[in-house]
mmCIF file of C-alpha atoms and ligand atoms in Angstrom:
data_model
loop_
_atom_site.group_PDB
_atom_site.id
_atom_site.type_symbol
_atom_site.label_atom_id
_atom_site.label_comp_id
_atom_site.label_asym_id
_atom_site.label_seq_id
_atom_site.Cartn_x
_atom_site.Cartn_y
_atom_site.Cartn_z
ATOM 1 C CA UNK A 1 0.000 0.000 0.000
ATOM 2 C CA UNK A 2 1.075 3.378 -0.989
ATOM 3 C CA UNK A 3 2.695 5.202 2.169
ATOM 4 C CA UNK A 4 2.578 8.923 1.471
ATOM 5 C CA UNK A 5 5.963 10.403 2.937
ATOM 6 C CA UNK A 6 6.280 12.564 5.880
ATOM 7 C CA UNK A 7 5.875 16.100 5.804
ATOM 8 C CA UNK A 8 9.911 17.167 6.248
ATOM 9 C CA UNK A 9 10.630 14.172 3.300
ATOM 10 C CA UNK A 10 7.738 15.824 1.285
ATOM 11 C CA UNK A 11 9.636 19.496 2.096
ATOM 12 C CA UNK A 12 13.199 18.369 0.721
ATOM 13 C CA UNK A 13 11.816 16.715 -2.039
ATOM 14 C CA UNK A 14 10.078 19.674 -3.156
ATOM 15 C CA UNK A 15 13.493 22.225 -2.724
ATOM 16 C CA UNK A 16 13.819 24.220 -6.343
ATOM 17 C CA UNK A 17 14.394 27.355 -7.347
ATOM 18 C CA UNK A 18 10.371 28.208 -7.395
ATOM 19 C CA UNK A 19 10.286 27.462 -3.377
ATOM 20 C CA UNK A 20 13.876 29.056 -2.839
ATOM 21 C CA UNK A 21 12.392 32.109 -4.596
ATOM 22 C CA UNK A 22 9.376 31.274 -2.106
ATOM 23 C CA UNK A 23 11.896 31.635 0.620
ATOM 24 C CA UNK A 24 13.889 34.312 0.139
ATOM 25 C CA UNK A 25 10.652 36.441 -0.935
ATOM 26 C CA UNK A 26 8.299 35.845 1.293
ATOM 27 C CA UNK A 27 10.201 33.606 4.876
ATOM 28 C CA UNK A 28 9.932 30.058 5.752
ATOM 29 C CA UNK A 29 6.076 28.635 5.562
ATOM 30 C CA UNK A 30 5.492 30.242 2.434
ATOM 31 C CA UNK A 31 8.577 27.994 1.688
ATOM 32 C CA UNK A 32 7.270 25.062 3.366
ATOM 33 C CA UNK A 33 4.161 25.770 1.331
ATOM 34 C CA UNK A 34 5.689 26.162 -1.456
ATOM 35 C CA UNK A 35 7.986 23.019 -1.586
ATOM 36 C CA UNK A 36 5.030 20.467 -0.892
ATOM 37 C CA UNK A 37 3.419 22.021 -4.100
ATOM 38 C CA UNK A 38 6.149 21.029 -6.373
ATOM 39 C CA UNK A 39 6.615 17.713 -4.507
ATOM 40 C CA UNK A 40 2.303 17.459 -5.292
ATOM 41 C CA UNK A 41 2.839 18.707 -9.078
ATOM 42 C CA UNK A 42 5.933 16.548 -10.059
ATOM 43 C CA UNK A 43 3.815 13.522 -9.287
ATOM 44 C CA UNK A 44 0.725 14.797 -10.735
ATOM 45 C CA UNK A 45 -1.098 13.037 -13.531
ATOM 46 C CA UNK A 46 -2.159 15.548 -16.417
ATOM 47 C CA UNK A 47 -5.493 15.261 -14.938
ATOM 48 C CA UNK A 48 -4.515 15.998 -11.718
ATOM 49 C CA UNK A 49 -2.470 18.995 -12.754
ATOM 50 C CA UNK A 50 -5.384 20.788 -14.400
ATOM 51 C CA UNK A 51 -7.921 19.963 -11.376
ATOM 52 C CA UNK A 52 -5.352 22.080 -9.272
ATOM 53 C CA UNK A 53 -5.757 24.732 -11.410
ATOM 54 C CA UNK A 54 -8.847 26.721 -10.271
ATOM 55 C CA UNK A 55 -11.201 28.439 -12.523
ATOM 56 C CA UNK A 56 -12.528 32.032 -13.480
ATOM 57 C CA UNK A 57 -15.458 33.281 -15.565
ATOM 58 C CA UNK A 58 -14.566 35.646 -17.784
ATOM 59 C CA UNK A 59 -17.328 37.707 -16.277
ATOM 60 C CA UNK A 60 -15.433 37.858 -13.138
ATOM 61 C CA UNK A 61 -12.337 38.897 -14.807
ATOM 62 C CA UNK A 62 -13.929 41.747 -16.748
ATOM 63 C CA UNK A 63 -16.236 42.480 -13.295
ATOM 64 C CA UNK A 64 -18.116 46.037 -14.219
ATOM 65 C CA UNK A 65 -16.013 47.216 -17.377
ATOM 66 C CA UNK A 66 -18.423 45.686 -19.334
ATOM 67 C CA UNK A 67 -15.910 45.868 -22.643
ATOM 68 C CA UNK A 68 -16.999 45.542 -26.230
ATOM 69 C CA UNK A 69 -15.432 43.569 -29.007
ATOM 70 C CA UNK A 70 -15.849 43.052 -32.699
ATOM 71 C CA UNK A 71 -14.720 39.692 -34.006
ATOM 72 C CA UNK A 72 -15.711 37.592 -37.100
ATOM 73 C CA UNK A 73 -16.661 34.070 -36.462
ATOM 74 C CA UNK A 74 -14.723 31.738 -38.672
ATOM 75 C CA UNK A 75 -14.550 28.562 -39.259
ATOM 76 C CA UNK A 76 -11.828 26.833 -37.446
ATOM 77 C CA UNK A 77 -7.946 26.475 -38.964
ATOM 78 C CA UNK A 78 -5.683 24.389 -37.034
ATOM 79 C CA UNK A 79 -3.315 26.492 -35.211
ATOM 80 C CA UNK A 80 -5.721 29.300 -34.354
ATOM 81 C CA UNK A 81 -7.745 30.006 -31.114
ATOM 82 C CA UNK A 82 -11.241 28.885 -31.873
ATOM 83 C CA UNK A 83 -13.982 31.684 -31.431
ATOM 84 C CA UNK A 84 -14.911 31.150 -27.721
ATOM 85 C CA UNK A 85 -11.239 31.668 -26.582
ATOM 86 C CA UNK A 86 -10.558 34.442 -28.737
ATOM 87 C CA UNK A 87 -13.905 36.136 -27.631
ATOM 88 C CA UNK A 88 -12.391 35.697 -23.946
ATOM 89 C CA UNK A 89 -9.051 36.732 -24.945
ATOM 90 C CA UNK A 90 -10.704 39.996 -26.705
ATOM 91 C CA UNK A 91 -12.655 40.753 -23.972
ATOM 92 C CA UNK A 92 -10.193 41.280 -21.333
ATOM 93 C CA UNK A 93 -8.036 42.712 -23.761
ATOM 94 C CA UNK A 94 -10.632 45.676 -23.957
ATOM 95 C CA UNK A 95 -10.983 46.051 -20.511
ATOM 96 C CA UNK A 96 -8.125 46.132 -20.263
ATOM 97 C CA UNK A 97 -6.821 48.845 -22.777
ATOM 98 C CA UNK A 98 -3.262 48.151 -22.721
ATOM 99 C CA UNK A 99 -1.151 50.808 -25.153
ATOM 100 C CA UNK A 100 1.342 48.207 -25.850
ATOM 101 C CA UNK A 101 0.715 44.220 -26.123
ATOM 102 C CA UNK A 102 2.983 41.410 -26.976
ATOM 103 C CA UNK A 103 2.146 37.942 -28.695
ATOM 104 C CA UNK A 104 4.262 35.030 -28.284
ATOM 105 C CA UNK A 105 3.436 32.657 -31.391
ATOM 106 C CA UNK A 106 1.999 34.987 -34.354
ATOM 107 C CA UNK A 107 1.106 31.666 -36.499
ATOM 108 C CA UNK A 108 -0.966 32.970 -39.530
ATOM 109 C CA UNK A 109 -1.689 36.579 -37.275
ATOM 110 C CA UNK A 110 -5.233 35.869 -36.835
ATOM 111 C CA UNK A 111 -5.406 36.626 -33.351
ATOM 112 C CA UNK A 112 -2.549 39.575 -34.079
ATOM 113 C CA UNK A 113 -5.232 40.763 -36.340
ATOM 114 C CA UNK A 114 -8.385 40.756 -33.783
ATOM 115 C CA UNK A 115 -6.085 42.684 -31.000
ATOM 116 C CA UNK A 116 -4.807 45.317 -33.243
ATOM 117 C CA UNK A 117 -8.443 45.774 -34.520
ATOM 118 C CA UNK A 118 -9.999 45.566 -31.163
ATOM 119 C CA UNK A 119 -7.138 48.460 -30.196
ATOM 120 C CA UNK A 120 -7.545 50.763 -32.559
ATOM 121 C CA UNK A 121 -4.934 53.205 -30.239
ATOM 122 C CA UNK A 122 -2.616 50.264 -29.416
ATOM 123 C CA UNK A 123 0.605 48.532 -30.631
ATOM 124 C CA UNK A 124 0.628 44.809 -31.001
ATOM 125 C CA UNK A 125 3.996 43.307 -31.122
ATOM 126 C CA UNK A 126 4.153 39.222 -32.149
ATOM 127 C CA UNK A 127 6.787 37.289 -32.544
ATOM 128 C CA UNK A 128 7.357 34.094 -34.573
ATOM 129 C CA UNK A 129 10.638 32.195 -35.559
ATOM 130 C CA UNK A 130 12.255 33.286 -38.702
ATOM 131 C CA UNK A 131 10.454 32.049 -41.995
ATOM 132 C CA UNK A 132 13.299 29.839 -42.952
ATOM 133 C CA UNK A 133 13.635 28.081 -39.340
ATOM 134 C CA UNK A 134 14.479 24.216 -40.044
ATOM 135 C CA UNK A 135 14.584 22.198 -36.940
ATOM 136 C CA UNK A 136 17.836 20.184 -37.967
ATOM 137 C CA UNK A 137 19.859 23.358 -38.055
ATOM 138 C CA UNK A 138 18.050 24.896 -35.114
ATOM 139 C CA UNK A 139 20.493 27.239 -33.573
ATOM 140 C CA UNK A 140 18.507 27.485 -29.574
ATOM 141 C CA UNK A 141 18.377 23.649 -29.022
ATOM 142 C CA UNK A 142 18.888 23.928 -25.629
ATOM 143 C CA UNK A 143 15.026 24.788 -25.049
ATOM 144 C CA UNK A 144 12.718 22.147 -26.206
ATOM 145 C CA UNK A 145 9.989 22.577 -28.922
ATOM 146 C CA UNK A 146 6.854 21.435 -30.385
ATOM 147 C CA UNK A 147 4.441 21.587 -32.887
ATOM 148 C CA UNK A 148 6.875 20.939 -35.512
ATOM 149 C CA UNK A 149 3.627 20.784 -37.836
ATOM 150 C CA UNK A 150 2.391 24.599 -37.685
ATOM 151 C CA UNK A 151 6.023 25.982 -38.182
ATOM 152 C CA UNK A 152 6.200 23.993 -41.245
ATOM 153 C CA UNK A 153 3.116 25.021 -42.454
ATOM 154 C CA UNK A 154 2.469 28.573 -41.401
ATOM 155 C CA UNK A 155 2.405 31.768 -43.213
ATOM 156 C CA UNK A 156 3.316 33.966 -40.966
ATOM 157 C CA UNK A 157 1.085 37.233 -40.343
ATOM 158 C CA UNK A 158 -1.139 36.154 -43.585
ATOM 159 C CA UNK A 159 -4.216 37.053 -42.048
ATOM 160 C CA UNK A 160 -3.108 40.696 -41.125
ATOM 161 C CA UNK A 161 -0.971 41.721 -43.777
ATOM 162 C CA UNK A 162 -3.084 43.987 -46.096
ATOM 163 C CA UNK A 163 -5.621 44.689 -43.434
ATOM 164 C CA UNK A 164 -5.772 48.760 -42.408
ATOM 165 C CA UNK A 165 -4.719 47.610 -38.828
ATOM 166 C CA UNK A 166 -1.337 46.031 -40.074
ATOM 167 C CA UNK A 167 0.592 49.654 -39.128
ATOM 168 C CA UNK A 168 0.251 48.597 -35.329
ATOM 169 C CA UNK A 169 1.257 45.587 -36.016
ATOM 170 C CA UNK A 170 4.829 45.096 -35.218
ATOM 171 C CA UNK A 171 6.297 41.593 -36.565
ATOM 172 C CA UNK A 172 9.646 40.656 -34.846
ATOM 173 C CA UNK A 173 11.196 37.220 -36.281
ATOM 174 C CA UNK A 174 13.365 35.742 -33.525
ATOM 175 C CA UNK A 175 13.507 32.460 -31.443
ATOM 176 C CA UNK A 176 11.781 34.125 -27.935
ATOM 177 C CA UNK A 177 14.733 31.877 -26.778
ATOM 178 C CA UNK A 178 17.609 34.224 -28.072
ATOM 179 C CA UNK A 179 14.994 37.098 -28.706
ATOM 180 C CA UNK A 180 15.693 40.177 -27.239
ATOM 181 C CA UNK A 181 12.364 41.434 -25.646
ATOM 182 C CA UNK A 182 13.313 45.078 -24.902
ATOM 183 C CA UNK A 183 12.037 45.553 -28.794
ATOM 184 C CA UNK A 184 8.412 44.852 -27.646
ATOM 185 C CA UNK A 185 8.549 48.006 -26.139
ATOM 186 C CA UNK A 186 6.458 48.841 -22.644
ATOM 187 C CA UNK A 187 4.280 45.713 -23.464
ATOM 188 C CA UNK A 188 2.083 45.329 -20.563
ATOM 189 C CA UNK A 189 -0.420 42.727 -21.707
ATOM 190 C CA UNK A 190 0.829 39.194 -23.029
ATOM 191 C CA UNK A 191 -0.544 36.168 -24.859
ATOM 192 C CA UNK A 192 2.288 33.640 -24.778
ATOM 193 C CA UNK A 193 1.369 31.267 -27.787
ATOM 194 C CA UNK A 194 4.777 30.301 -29.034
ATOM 195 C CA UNK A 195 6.054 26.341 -27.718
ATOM 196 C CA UNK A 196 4.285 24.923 -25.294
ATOM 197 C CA UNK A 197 6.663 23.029 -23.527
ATOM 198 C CA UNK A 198 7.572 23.473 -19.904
ATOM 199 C CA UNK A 199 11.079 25.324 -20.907
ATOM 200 C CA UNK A 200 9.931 27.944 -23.294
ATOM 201 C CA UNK A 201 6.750 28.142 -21.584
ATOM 202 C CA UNK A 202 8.748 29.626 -18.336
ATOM 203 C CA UNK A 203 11.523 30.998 -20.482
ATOM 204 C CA UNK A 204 8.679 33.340 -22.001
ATOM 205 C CA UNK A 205 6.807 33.593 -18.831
ATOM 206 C CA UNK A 206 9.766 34.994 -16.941
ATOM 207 C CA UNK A 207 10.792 37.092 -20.269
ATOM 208 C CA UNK A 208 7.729 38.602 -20.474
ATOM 209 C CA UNK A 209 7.602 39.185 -16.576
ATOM 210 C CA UNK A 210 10.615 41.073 -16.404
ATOM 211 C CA UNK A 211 9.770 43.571 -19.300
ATOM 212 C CA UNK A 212 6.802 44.850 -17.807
ATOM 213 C CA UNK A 213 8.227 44.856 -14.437
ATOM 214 C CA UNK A 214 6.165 42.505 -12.717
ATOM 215 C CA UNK A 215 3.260 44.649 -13.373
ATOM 216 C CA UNK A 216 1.177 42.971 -16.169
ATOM 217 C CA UNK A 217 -1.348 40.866 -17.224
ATOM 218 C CA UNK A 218 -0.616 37.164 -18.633
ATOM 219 C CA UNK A 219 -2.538 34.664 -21.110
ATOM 220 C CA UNK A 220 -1.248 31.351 -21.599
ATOM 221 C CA UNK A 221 -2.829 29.588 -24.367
ATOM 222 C CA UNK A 222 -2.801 25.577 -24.304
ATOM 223 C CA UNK A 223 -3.113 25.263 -20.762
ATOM 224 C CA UNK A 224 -4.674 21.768 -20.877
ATOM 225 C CA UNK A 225 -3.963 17.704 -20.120
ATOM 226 C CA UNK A 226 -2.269 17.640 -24.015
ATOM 227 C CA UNK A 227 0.529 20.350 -22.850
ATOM 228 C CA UNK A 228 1.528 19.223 -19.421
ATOM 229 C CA UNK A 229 4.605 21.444 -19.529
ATOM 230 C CA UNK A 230 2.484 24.593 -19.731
ATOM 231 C CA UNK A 231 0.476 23.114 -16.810
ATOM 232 C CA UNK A 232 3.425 22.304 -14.738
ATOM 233 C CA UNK A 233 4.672 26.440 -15.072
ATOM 234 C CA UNK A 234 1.212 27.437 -14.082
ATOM 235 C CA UNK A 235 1.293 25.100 -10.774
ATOM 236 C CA UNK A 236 5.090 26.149 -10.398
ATOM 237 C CA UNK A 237 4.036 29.886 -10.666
ATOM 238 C CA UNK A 238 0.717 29.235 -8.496
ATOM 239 C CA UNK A 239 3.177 27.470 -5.899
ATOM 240 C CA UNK A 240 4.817 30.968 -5.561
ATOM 241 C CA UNK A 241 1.829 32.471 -4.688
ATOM 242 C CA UNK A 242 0.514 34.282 -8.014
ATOM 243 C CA UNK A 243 -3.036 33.418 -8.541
ATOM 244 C CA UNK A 244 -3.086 32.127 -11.897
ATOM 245 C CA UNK A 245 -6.912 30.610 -13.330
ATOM 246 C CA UNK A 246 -7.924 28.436 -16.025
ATOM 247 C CA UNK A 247 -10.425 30.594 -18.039
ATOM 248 C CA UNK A 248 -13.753 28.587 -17.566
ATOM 249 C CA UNK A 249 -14.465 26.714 -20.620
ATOM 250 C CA UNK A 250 -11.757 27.909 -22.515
ATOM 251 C CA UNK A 251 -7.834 26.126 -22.216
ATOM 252 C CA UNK A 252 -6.719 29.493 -21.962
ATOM 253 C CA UNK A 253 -5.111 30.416 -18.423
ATOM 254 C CA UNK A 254 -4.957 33.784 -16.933
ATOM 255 C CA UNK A 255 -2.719 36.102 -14.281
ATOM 256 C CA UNK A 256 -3.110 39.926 -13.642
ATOM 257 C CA UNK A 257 -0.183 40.464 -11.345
ATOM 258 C CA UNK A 258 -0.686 43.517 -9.989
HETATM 259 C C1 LIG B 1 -0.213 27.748 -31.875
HETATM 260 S S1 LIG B 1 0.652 28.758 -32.981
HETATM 261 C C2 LIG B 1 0.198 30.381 -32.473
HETATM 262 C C3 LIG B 1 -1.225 30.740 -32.801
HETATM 263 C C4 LIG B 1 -1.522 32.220 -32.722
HETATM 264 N N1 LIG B 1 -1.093 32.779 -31.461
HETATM 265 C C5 LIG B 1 -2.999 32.439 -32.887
HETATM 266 O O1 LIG B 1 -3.674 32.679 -31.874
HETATM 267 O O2 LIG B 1 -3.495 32.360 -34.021
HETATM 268 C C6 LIG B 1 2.312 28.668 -32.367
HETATM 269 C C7 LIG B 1 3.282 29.528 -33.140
HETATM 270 O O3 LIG B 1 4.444 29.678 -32.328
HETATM 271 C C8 LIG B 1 5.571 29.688 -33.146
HETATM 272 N N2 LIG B 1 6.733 29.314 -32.329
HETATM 273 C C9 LIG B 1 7.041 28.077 -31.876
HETATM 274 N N3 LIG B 1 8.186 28.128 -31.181
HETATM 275 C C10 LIG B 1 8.588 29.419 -31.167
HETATM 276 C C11 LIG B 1 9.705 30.083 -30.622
HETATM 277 N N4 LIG B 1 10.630 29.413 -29.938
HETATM 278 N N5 LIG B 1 9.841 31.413 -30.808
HETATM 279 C C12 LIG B 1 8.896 32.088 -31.512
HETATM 280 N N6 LIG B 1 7.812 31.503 -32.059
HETATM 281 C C13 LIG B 1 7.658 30.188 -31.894
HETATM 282 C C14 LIG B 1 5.246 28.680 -34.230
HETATM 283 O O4 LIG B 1 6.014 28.906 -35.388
HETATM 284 C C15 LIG B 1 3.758 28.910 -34.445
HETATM 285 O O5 LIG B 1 3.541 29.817 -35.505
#
């Protein structure tokens, strides 16, 4: 029978840099706290990693702004955010009004498109890897990454190139590995879209973090039982005490930091 470890043995076990940072921010039982999360999470089962995650409404999120959006409905292309998620994205993008945004993952720009549209005084920046990236000669191999599939088959920005809202749209090309955020300017709102595995997904994260100075708001697309690396940063980020949410009904996880 399956003896579950005593509480010290369930502390060391769960010593990393998340619960140092723990530590050193915020004393020892935030620590203690925060080291028997990552010993819970790094024997969770997908499943079990997304039931930790609580949820919000996007109702709560947007609480009394009451924002409005435009957005087409379109039939779904693999690779984009399907309607309901981009209607939750949209709407606490409006409410939010940021002057500056940043997209990690531009694929074919159709989201790019919907946030410059839906900010008709903002910037959008996006990245994407260079058009000629080939995975065998893959310069930033240290960092894992997926869905080989869309890189080979995207165009990227199609969908707002040639659209009026295409001279807010800033397109970097860059590996958000090596990339050097500083050029997406005073970006305060993020939707990190790029790889979805647990290294670039906290590379970005923490990238993304540090350019707005910890004062931000975060959307993590993916954040379901097919990407357990984005689900393990969102339990490794909630085990430091920052209340990310799974968007209810959507895979689409959310964090306003300050
Ligand atoms: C799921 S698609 C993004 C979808 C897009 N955000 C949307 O909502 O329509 C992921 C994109 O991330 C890009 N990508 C993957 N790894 C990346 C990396 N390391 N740096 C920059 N872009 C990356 C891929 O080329 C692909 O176009």
């Amino acid at each position: 029978m399956y003896q579950l470890p005593s509480l010290p043995t369930r502390v060391l076990l769960g010593v990393n840099l998340a619960s140092l940072g723990a530590l050193l921010r915020s004393g020892p039982r935030r620590f203690g706290r925060a080291c028997t999360r990552s010993w819970q999470a790094s024997r969770d089962t997908p499943s079990d990693a997304l039931a930790r995650i609580p949820e919000i409404s996007v109702g709560e999120i947007v609480g009394a702004r009451r924002p409005v959006i435009q957005m087409p409905v379109t039939q779904y292309e693999n690779g984009m955010l399907p309607n309901h998620e981009l209607l939750a994205l949209l709407s606490i993008l409006v409410a939010e009004s940021p002057k500056e945004v940043l997209e990690i993952g531009t694929y074919m720009g159709h989201t790019t498109r919907q946030m410059a549209e839906n900010l008709p005084n903002g910037v959008v920046h996006t990245v994407d890897l260079p058009e000629d990236f080939a995975s065998e000669s893959d310069p930033n191999r240290t960092l894992p990454k997926d869905d080989f599939h869309l890189i080979q088959n995207r165009t990227v920005g199609r969908e707002y190139k040639n659209s009026p809202c295409a001279s807010r749209v800033r397109q970097h090309l860059g590996d958000s590995a090596s990339w050097d955020f500083s050029q997406a300017g005073q970006s305060t709102f993020f939707f990190i879209d790029g790889s979805h595995t647990y290294e670039y997904c906290k590379s970005d994260s923490e990238k993304c973090f540090a350019l707005c100075n910890g004062r931000g708001v975060f959307l993590w697309h993916d954040c379901d039982d097919g990407h357990p690396g984005v689900m393990q940063f969102v339990n490794e980020w909630r085990a430091m005490g920052r209340d990310l949410r799974r968007i209810a009904g959507t895979a689409i996880a959310y964090w306003k930091s300050a």
